């Protein structure tokens, strides 16, 4: 494995308390964390989204409703019962290899496993977590009218430690197109993205998990806050609301609130129903209701 990548994995192990860095499953957990963190701004247990063996072709899976990974059919029902419409739902599936090469057979087995998992009549063997994913999926299908665009999104990540950009086989690109067509034939997901990721993409994903959120805004005015214990200097900055939304809150690449801005009970979208809007104050945690000064970095 590339020494830089080894350093990333070691940092991941230190952060999450995995002592056996030589465990071959560690790389699977590392990739599962990096990919799912991109879509889930709330905390989650990486072991909870990692398959336990006995399945074909899938090393990690997660279903995210709004900002939360649902762990059971019951949780999915509870989460969707509080929604009216335009709820973002993302499925993430992962396959990881510590080898440098991208294999046509491995990539094809991966996407076929995903297709089988959400098919009505599955044929492949699956572990207990993937069986739970099937149950969660059934709940989501039953609540399709509450989902943004009427369909959940599906993201497949096939990771190897080589360089995807400099691949030499046109067959690999053909598998990517084939996978999206095959899974798309089920008419369940939109969009469907098959993402082969190598050393460069893994680097970007890992760094995004540890880098602070940064934004630059134009201040119309500022107010000094008196010094207090542990704080030498602080301000209340005043800026235009639309400018704040554009530069800080909105994630242009995902067309939603930037993940990680809120770590409370704040949804990406609560719907246009007046009844829903009237209940916003009831759904916010008490901590969010309190006046706060936020230091945005």
PDB file of N, CA, C and O in Angstrom, residues 87-140:
ATOM      1  N   UNK A  87     -37.787  14.728   0.934  1.00  0.00           N
ATOM      2  CA  UNK A  87     -36.790  14.177   1.853  1.00  0.00           C
ATOM      3  C   UNK A  87     -35.658  13.542   1.056  1.00  0.00           C
ATOM      4  O   UNK A  87     -35.893  12.674   0.216  1.00  0.00           O
ATOM      5  N   UNK A  88     -34.442  13.966   1.317  1.00  0.00           N
ATOM      6  CA  UNK A  88     -33.305  13.365   0.618  1.00  0.00           C
ATOM      7  C   UNK A  88     -33.027  11.970   1.176  1.00  0.00           C
ATOM      8  O   UNK A  88     -32.989  11.761   2.380  1.00  0.00           O
ATOM      9  N   UNK A  89     -32.857  11.018   0.281  1.00  0.00           N
ATOM     10  CA  UNK A  89     -32.522   9.643   0.661  1.00  0.00           C
ATOM     11  C   UNK A  89     -31.362   9.185  -0.208  1.00  0.00           C
ATOM     12  O   UNK A  89     -31.450   9.221  -1.439  1.00  0.00           O
ATOM     13  N   UNK A  90     -30.281   8.768   0.434  1.00  0.00           N
ATOM     14  CA  UNK A  90     -29.093   8.322  -0.286  1.00  0.00           C
ATOM     15  C   UNK A  90     -28.707   6.905   0.134  1.00  0.00           C
ATOM     16  O   UNK A  90     -28.632   6.619   1.335  1.00  0.00           O
ATOM     17  N   UNK A  91     -28.469   6.065  -0.856  1.00  0.00           N
ATOM     18  CA  UNK A  91     -27.918   4.726  -0.621  1.00  0.00           C
ATOM     19  C   UNK A  91     -26.431   4.785  -0.989  1.00  0.00           C
ATOM     20  O   UNK A  91     -26.070   5.291  -2.051  1.00  0.00           O
ATOM     21  N   UNK A  92     -25.588   4.231  -0.125  1.00  0.00           N
ATOM     22  CA  UNK A  92     -24.159   4.151  -0.419  1.00  0.00           C
ATOM     23  C   UNK A  92     -23.722   2.699  -0.294  1.00  0.00           C
ATOM     24  O   UNK A  92     -24.010   2.037   0.708  1.00  0.00           O
ATOM     25  N   UNK A  93     -23.039   2.200  -1.334  1.00  0.00           N
ATOM     26  CA  UNK A  93     -22.498   0.841  -1.330  1.00  0.00           C
ATOM     27  C   UNK A  93     -21.010   0.900  -1.656  1.00  0.00           C
ATOM     28  O   UNK A  93     -20.595   1.661  -2.536  1.00  0.00           O
ATOM     29  N   UNK A  94     -20.230   0.090  -0.963  1.00  0.00           N
ATOM     30  CA  UNK A  94     -18.777   0.117  -1.134  1.00  0.00           C
ATOM     31  C   UNK A  94     -18.191  -1.274  -1.367  1.00  0.00           C
ATOM     32  O   UNK A  94     -18.675  -2.270  -0.815  1.00  0.00           O
ATOM     33  N   UNK A  95     -17.126  -1.272  -2.162  1.00  0.00           N
ATOM     34  CA  UNK A  95     -16.269  -2.446  -2.316  1.00  0.00           C
ATOM     35  C   UNK A  95     -14.834  -1.958  -2.293  1.00  0.00           C
ATOM     36  O   UNK A  95     -14.482  -1.002  -2.998  1.00  0.00           O
ATOM     37  N   UNK A  96     -13.974  -2.596  -1.490  1.00  0.00           N
ATOM     38  CA  UNK A  96     -12.608  -2.102  -1.294  1.00  0.00           C
ATOM     39  C   UNK A  96     -11.588  -3.205  -1.539  1.00  0.00           C
ATOM     40  O   UNK A  96     -11.774  -4.353  -1.119  1.00  0.00           O
ATOM     41  N   UNK A  97     -10.493  -2.823  -2.216  1.00  0.00           N
ATOM     42  CA  UNK A  97      -9.381  -3.725  -2.469  1.00  0.00           C
ATOM     43  C   UNK A  97      -8.078  -2.998  -2.135  1.00  0.00           C
ATOM     44  O   UNK A  97      -7.873  -1.863  -2.553  1.00  0.00           O
ATOM     45  N   UNK A  98      -7.172  -3.669  -1.412  1.00  0.00           N
ATOM     46  CA  UNK A  98      -5.877  -3.056  -1.110  1.00  0.00           C
ATOM     47  C   UNK A  98      -4.910  -3.188  -2.287  1.00  0.00           C
ATOM     48  O   UNK A  98      -3.845  -2.572  -2.283  1.00  0.00           O
ATOM     49  N   UNK A  99      -5.272  -3.948  -3.292  1.00  0.00           N
ATOM     50  CA  UNK A  99      -4.430  -4.067  -4.478  1.00  0.00           C
ATOM     51  C   UNK A  99      -4.551  -2.804  -5.326  1.00  0.00           C
ATOM     52  O   UNK A  99      -5.505  -2.031  -5.214  1.00  0.00           O
ATOM     53  N   UNK A 100      -3.583  -2.579  -6.217  1.00  0.00           N
ATOM     54  CA  UNK A 100      -3.571  -1.370  -7.037  1.00  0.00           C
ATOM     55  C   UNK A 100      -4.457  -1.472  -8.274  1.00  0.00           C
ATOM     56  O   UNK A 100      -4.854  -0.460  -8.840  1.00  0.00           O
ATOM     57  N   UNK A 101      -4.748  -2.676  -8.691  1.00  0.00           N
ATOM     58  CA  UNK A 101      -5.441  -2.849  -9.970  1.00  0.00           C
ATOM     59  C   UNK A 101      -6.958  -2.795  -9.822  1.00  0.00           C
ATOM     60  O   UNK A 101      -7.521  -3.155  -8.787  1.00  0.00           O
ATOM     61  N   UNK A 102      -7.604  -2.315 -10.881  1.00  0.00           N
ATOM     62  CA  UNK A 102      -9.060  -2.316 -10.995  1.00  0.00           C
ATOM     63  C   UNK A 102      -9.427  -3.473 -11.927  1.00  0.00           C
ATOM     64  O   UNK A 102      -8.963  -3.522 -13.070  1.00  0.00           O
ATOM     65  N   UNK A 103     -10.230  -4.373 -11.437  1.00  0.00           N
ATOM     66  CA  UNK A 103     -10.572  -5.575 -12.182  1.00  0.00           C
ATOM     67  C   UNK A 103     -12.002  -5.517 -12.720  1.00  0.00           C
ATOM     68  O   UNK A 103     -12.933  -5.173 -11.990  1.00  0.00           O
ATOM     69  N   UNK A 104     -12.140  -5.849 -13.994  1.00  0.00           N
ATOM     70  CA  UNK A 104     -13.460  -5.873 -14.612  1.00  0.00           C
ATOM     71  C   UNK A 104     -14.376  -6.837 -13.867  1.00  0.00           C
ATOM     72  O   UNK A 104     -15.534  -6.500 -13.546  1.00  0.00           O
ATOM     73  N   UNK A 105     -13.872  -8.012 -13.557  1.00  0.00           N
ATOM     74  CA  UNK A 105     -14.693  -9.021 -12.880  1.00  0.00           C
ATOM     75  C   UNK A 105     -15.138  -8.523 -11.510  1.00  0.00           C
ATOM     76  O   UNK A 105     -16.307  -8.670 -11.128  1.00  0.00           O
ATOM     77  N   UNK A 106     -14.205  -7.927 -10.741  1.00  0.00           N
ATOM     78  CA  UNK A 106     -14.544  -7.451  -9.410  1.00  0.00           C
ATOM     79  C   UNK A 106     -15.567  -6.331  -9.445  1.00  0.00           C
ATOM     80  O   UNK A 106     -16.505  -6.295  -8.636  1.00  0.00           O
ATOM     81  N   UNK A 107     -15.410  -5.398 -10.391  1.00  0.00           N
ATOM     82  CA  UNK A 107     -16.349  -4.286 -10.506  1.00  0.00           C
ATOM     83  C   UNK A 107     -17.725  -4.779 -10.926  1.00  0.00           C
ATOM     84  O   UNK A 107     -18.755  -4.298 -10.447  1.00  0.00           O
ATOM     85  N   UNK A 108     -17.735  -5.762 -11.817  1.00  0.00           N
ATOM     86  CA  UNK A 108     -19.021  -6.289 -12.276  1.00  0.00           C
ATOM     87  C   UNK A 108     -19.715  -7.065 -11.151  1.00  0.00           C
ATOM     88  O   UNK A 108     -20.925  -6.932 -10.949  1.00  0.00           O
ATOM     89  N   UNK A 109     -18.957  -7.866 -10.407  1.00  0.00           N
ATOM     90  CA  UNK A 109     -19.551  -8.595  -9.274  1.00  0.00           C
ATOM     91  C   UNK A 109     -20.149  -7.640  -8.248  1.00  0.00           C
ATOM     92  O   UNK A 109     -21.198  -7.911  -7.648  1.00  0.00           O
ATOM     93  N   UNK A 110     -19.456  -6.512  -8.068  1.00  0.00           N
ATOM     94  CA  UNK A 110     -19.913  -5.521  -7.098  1.00  0.00           C
ATOM     95  C   UNK A 110     -21.270  -4.950  -7.490  1.00  0.00           C
ATOM     96  O   UNK A 110     -22.230  -4.981  -6.714  1.00  0.00           O
ATOM     97  N   UNK A 111     -21.365  -4.428  -8.713  1.00  0.00           N
ATOM     98  CA  UNK A 111     -22.637  -3.788  -9.062  1.00  0.00           C
ATOM     99  C   UNK A 111     -23.760  -4.808  -9.206  1.00  0.00           C
ATOM    100  O   UNK A 111     -24.934  -4.508  -8.914  1.00  0.00           O
ATOM    101  N   UNK A 112     -23.421  -6.039  -9.624  1.00  0.00           N
ATOM    102  CA  UNK A 112     -24.451  -7.071  -9.701  1.00  0.00           C
ATOM    103  C   UNK A 112     -24.961  -7.454  -8.315  1.00  0.00           C
ATOM    104  O   UNK A 112     -26.141  -7.775  -8.138  1.00  0.00           O
ATOM    105  N   UNK A 113     -24.074  -7.392  -7.318  1.00  0.00           N
ATOM    106  CA  UNK A 113     -24.488  -7.661  -5.941  1.00  0.00           C
ATOM    107  C   UNK A 113     -25.445  -6.588  -5.448  1.00  0.00           C
ATOM    108  O   UNK A 113     -26.418  -6.877  -4.735  1.00  0.00           O
ATOM    109  N   UNK A 114     -25.158  -5.336  -5.798  1.00  0.00           N
ATOM    110  CA  UNK A 114     -26.044  -4.247  -5.408  1.00  0.00           C
ATOM    111  C   UNK A 114     -27.394  -4.403  -6.089  1.00  0.00           C
ATOM    112  O   UNK A 114     -28.451  -4.252  -5.452  1.00  0.00           O
ATOM    113  N   UNK A 115     -27.380  -4.711  -7.376  1.00  0.00           N
ATOM    114  CA  UNK A 115     -28.626  -4.906  -8.106  1.00  0.00           C
ATOM    115  C   UNK A 115     -29.451  -6.041  -7.505  1.00  0.00           C
ATOM    116  O   UNK A 115     -30.669  -5.919  -7.332  1.00  0.00           O
ATOM    117  N   UNK A 116     -28.783  -7.123  -7.160  1.00  0.00           N
ATOM    118  CA  UNK A 116     -29.476  -8.265  -6.569  1.00  0.00           C
ATOM    119  C   UNK A 116     -30.069  -7.903  -5.214  1.00  0.00           C
ATOM    120  O   UNK A 116     -31.177  -8.323  -4.873  1.00  0.00           O
ATOM    121  N   UNK A 117     -29.325  -7.106  -4.438  1.00  0.00           N
ATOM    122  CA  UNK A 117     -29.762  -6.750  -3.088  1.00  0.00           C
ATOM    123  C   UNK A 117     -31.110  -6.050  -3.088  1.00  0.00           C
ATOM    124  O   UNK A 117     -31.956  -6.315  -2.222  1.00  0.00           O
ATOM    125  N   UNK A 118     -31.327  -5.158  -4.048  1.00  0.00           N
ATOM    126  CA  UNK A 118     -32.575  -4.394  -4.037  1.00  0.00           C
ATOM    127  C   UNK A 118     -33.594  -4.936  -5.049  1.00  0.00           C
ATOM    128  O   UNK A 118     -34.625  -4.304  -5.296  1.00  0.00           O
ATOM    129  N   UNK A 119     -33.305  -6.107  -5.612  1.00  0.00           N
ATOM    130  CA  UNK A 119     -34.261  -6.754  -6.502  1.00  0.00           C
ATOM    131  C   UNK A 119     -35.332  -7.479  -5.689  1.00  0.00           C
ATOM    132  O   UNK A 119     -35.114  -7.849  -4.524  1.00  0.00           O
ATOM    133  N   UNK A 120     -36.477  -7.684  -6.284  1.00  0.00           N
ATOM    134  CA  UNK A 120     -37.564  -8.349  -5.567  1.00  0.00           C
ATOM    135  C   UNK A 120     -37.200  -9.774  -5.195  1.00  0.00           C
ATOM    136  O   UNK A 120     -37.511 -10.247  -4.094  1.00  0.00           O
ATOM    137  N   UNK A 121     -36.556 -10.473  -6.097  1.00  0.00           N
ATOM    138  CA  UNK A 121     -36.189 -11.868  -5.845  1.00  0.00           C
ATOM    139  C   UNK A 121     -34.668 -11.999  -5.832  1.00  0.00           C
ATOM    140  O   UNK A 121     -34.049 -12.219  -6.874  1.00  0.00           O
ATOM    141  N   UNK A 122     -34.093 -11.845  -4.655  1.00  0.00           N
ATOM    142  CA  UNK A 122     -32.633 -11.901  -4.550  1.00  0.00           C
ATOM    143  C   UNK A 122     -32.138 -13.333  -4.719  1.00  0.00           C
ATOM    144  O   UNK A 122     -32.839 -14.304  -4.392  1.00  0.00           O
ATOM    145  N   UNK A 123     -30.915 -13.452  -5.230  1.00  0.00           N
ATOM    146  CA  UNK A 123     -30.310 -14.757  -5.450  1.00  0.00           C
ATOM    147  C   UNK A 123     -29.016 -14.934  -4.666  1.00  0.00           C
ATOM    148  O   UNK A 123     -28.630 -16.048  -4.346  1.00  0.00           O
ATOM    149  N   UNK A 124     -28.338 -13.841  -4.361  1.00  0.00           N
ATOM    150  CA  UNK A 124     -27.029 -13.922  -3.720  1.00  0.00           C
ATOM    151  C   UNK A 124     -27.166 -14.000  -2.202  1.00  0.00           C
ATOM    152  O   UNK A 124     -28.122 -13.485  -1.615  1.00  0.00           O
ATOM    153  N   UNK A 125     -26.179 -14.617  -1.602  1.00  0.00           N
ATOM    154  CA  UNK A 125     -26.139 -14.700  -0.139  1.00  0.00           C
ATOM    155  C   UNK A 125     -25.774 -13.334   0.438  1.00  0.00           C
ATOM    156  O   UNK A 125     -24.922 -12.625  -0.088  1.00  0.00           O
ATOM    157  N   UNK A 126     -26.445 -12.960   1.544  1.00  0.00           N
ATOM    158  CA  UNK A 126     -26.209 -11.671   2.177  1.00  0.00           C
ATOM    159  C   UNK A 126     -26.103 -11.824   3.687  1.00  0.00           C
ATOM    160  O   UNK A 126     -26.731 -12.703   4.270  1.00  0.00           O
ATOM    161  N   UNK A 127     -25.298 -10.959   4.305  1.00  0.00           N
ATOM    162  CA  UNK A 127     -25.165 -11.029   5.755  1.00  0.00           C
ATOM    163  C   UNK A 127     -26.345 -10.307   6.418  1.00  0.00           C
ATOM    164  O   UNK A 127     -27.238  -9.779   5.755  1.00  0.00           O
ATOM    165  N   UNK A 128     -26.353 -10.279   7.746  1.00  0.00           N
ATOM    166  CA  UNK A 128     -27.492  -9.732   8.482  1.00  0.00           C
ATOM    167  C   UNK A 128     -27.702  -8.243   8.218  1.00  0.00           C
ATOM    168  O   UNK A 128     -28.847  -7.766   8.180  1.00  0.00           O
ATOM    169  N   UNK A 129     -26.602  -7.471   8.023  1.00  0.00           N
ATOM    170  CA  UNK A 129     -26.752  -6.047   7.777  1.00  0.00           C
ATOM    171  C   UNK A 129     -27.377  -5.782   6.408  1.00  0.00           C
ATOM    172  O   UNK A 129     -28.250  -4.924   6.257  1.00  0.00           O
ATOM    173  N   UNK A 130     -26.975  -6.528   5.405  1.00  0.00           N
ATOM    174  CA  UNK A 130     -27.564  -6.349   4.084  1.00  0.00           C
ATOM    175  C   UNK A 130     -29.022  -6.799   4.059  1.00  0.00           C
ATOM    176  O   UNK A 130     -29.846  -6.219   3.340  1.00  0.00           O
ATOM    177  N   UNK A 131     -29.345  -7.795   4.844  1.00  0.00           N
ATOM    178  CA  UNK A 131     -30.744  -8.199   4.967  1.00  0.00           C
ATOM    179  C   UNK A 131     -31.563  -7.056   5.570  1.00  0.00           C
ATOM    180  O   UNK A 131     -32.703  -6.807   5.167  1.00  0.00           O
ATOM    181  N   UNK A 132     -30.955  -6.343   6.541  1.00  0.00           N
ATOM    182  CA  UNK A 132     -31.640  -5.202   7.146  1.00  0.00           C
ATOM    183  C   UNK A 132     -31.797  -4.072   6.128  1.00  0.00           C
ATOM    184  O   UNK A 132     -32.821  -3.378   6.104  1.00  0.00           O
ATOM    185  N   UNK A 133     -30.777  -3.905   5.291  1.00  0.00           N
ATOM    186  CA  UNK A 133     -30.868  -2.901   4.221  1.00  0.00           C
ATOM    187  C   UNK A 133     -32.073  -3.196   3.322  1.00  0.00           C
ATOM    188  O   UNK A 133     -32.791  -2.273   2.901  1.00  0.00           O
ATOM    189  N   UNK A 134     -32.296  -4.460   3.015  1.00  0.00           N
ATOM    190  CA  UNK A 134     -33.454  -4.830   2.194  1.00  0.00           C
ATOM    191  C   UNK A 134     -34.754  -4.410   2.868  1.00  0.00           C
ATOM    192  O   UNK A 134     -35.674  -3.897   2.220  1.00  0.00           O
ATOM    193  N   UNK A 135     -34.838  -4.616   4.178  1.00  0.00           N
ATOM    194  CA  UNK A 135     -36.051  -4.235   4.919  1.00  0.00           C
ATOM    195  C   UNK A 135     -36.231  -2.727   4.925  1.00  0.00           C
ATOM    196  O   UNK A 135     -37.352  -2.213   4.771  1.00  0.00           O
ATOM    197  N   UNK A 136     -35.123  -1.998   5.108  1.00  0.00           N
ATOM    198  CA  UNK A 136     -35.173  -0.537   5.071  1.00  0.00           C
ATOM    199  C   UNK A 136     -35.613  -0.067   3.688  1.00  0.00           C
ATOM    200  O   UNK A 136     -36.412   0.868   3.557  1.00  0.00           O
ATOM    201  N   UNK A 137     -35.084  -0.724   2.673  1.00  0.00           N
ATOM    202  CA  UNK A 137     -35.420  -0.362   1.295  1.00  0.00           C
ATOM    203  C   UNK A 137     -36.921  -0.502   1.047  1.00  0.00           C
ATOM    204  O   UNK A 137     -37.526   0.360   0.389  1.00  0.00           O
ATOM    205  N   UNK A 138     -37.525  -1.544   1.569  1.00  0.00           N
ATOM    206  CA  UNK A 138     -38.964  -1.745   1.380  1.00  0.00           C
ATOM    207  C   UNK A 138     -39.764  -0.606   2.000  1.00  0.00           C
ATOM    208  O   UNK A 138     -40.784  -0.171   1.449  1.00  0.00           O
ATOM    209  N   UNK A 139     -39.310  -0.111   3.153  1.00  0.00           N
ATOM    210  CA  UNK A 139     -39.979   1.017   3.806  1.00  0.00           C
ATOM    211  C   UNK A 139     -39.879   2.270   2.936  1.00  0.00           C
ATOM    212  O   UNK A 139     -40.845   3.024   2.781  1.00  0.00           O
ATOM    213  N   UNK A 140     -38.708   2.486   2.370  1.00  0.00           N
ATOM    214  CA  UNK A 140     -38.494   3.666   1.527  1.00  0.00           C
ATOM    215  C   UNK A 140     -39.364   3.596   0.272  1.00  0.00           C
ATOM    216  O   UNK A 140     -39.954   4.603  -0.142  1.00  0.00           O
TER     217      UNK A 140
END
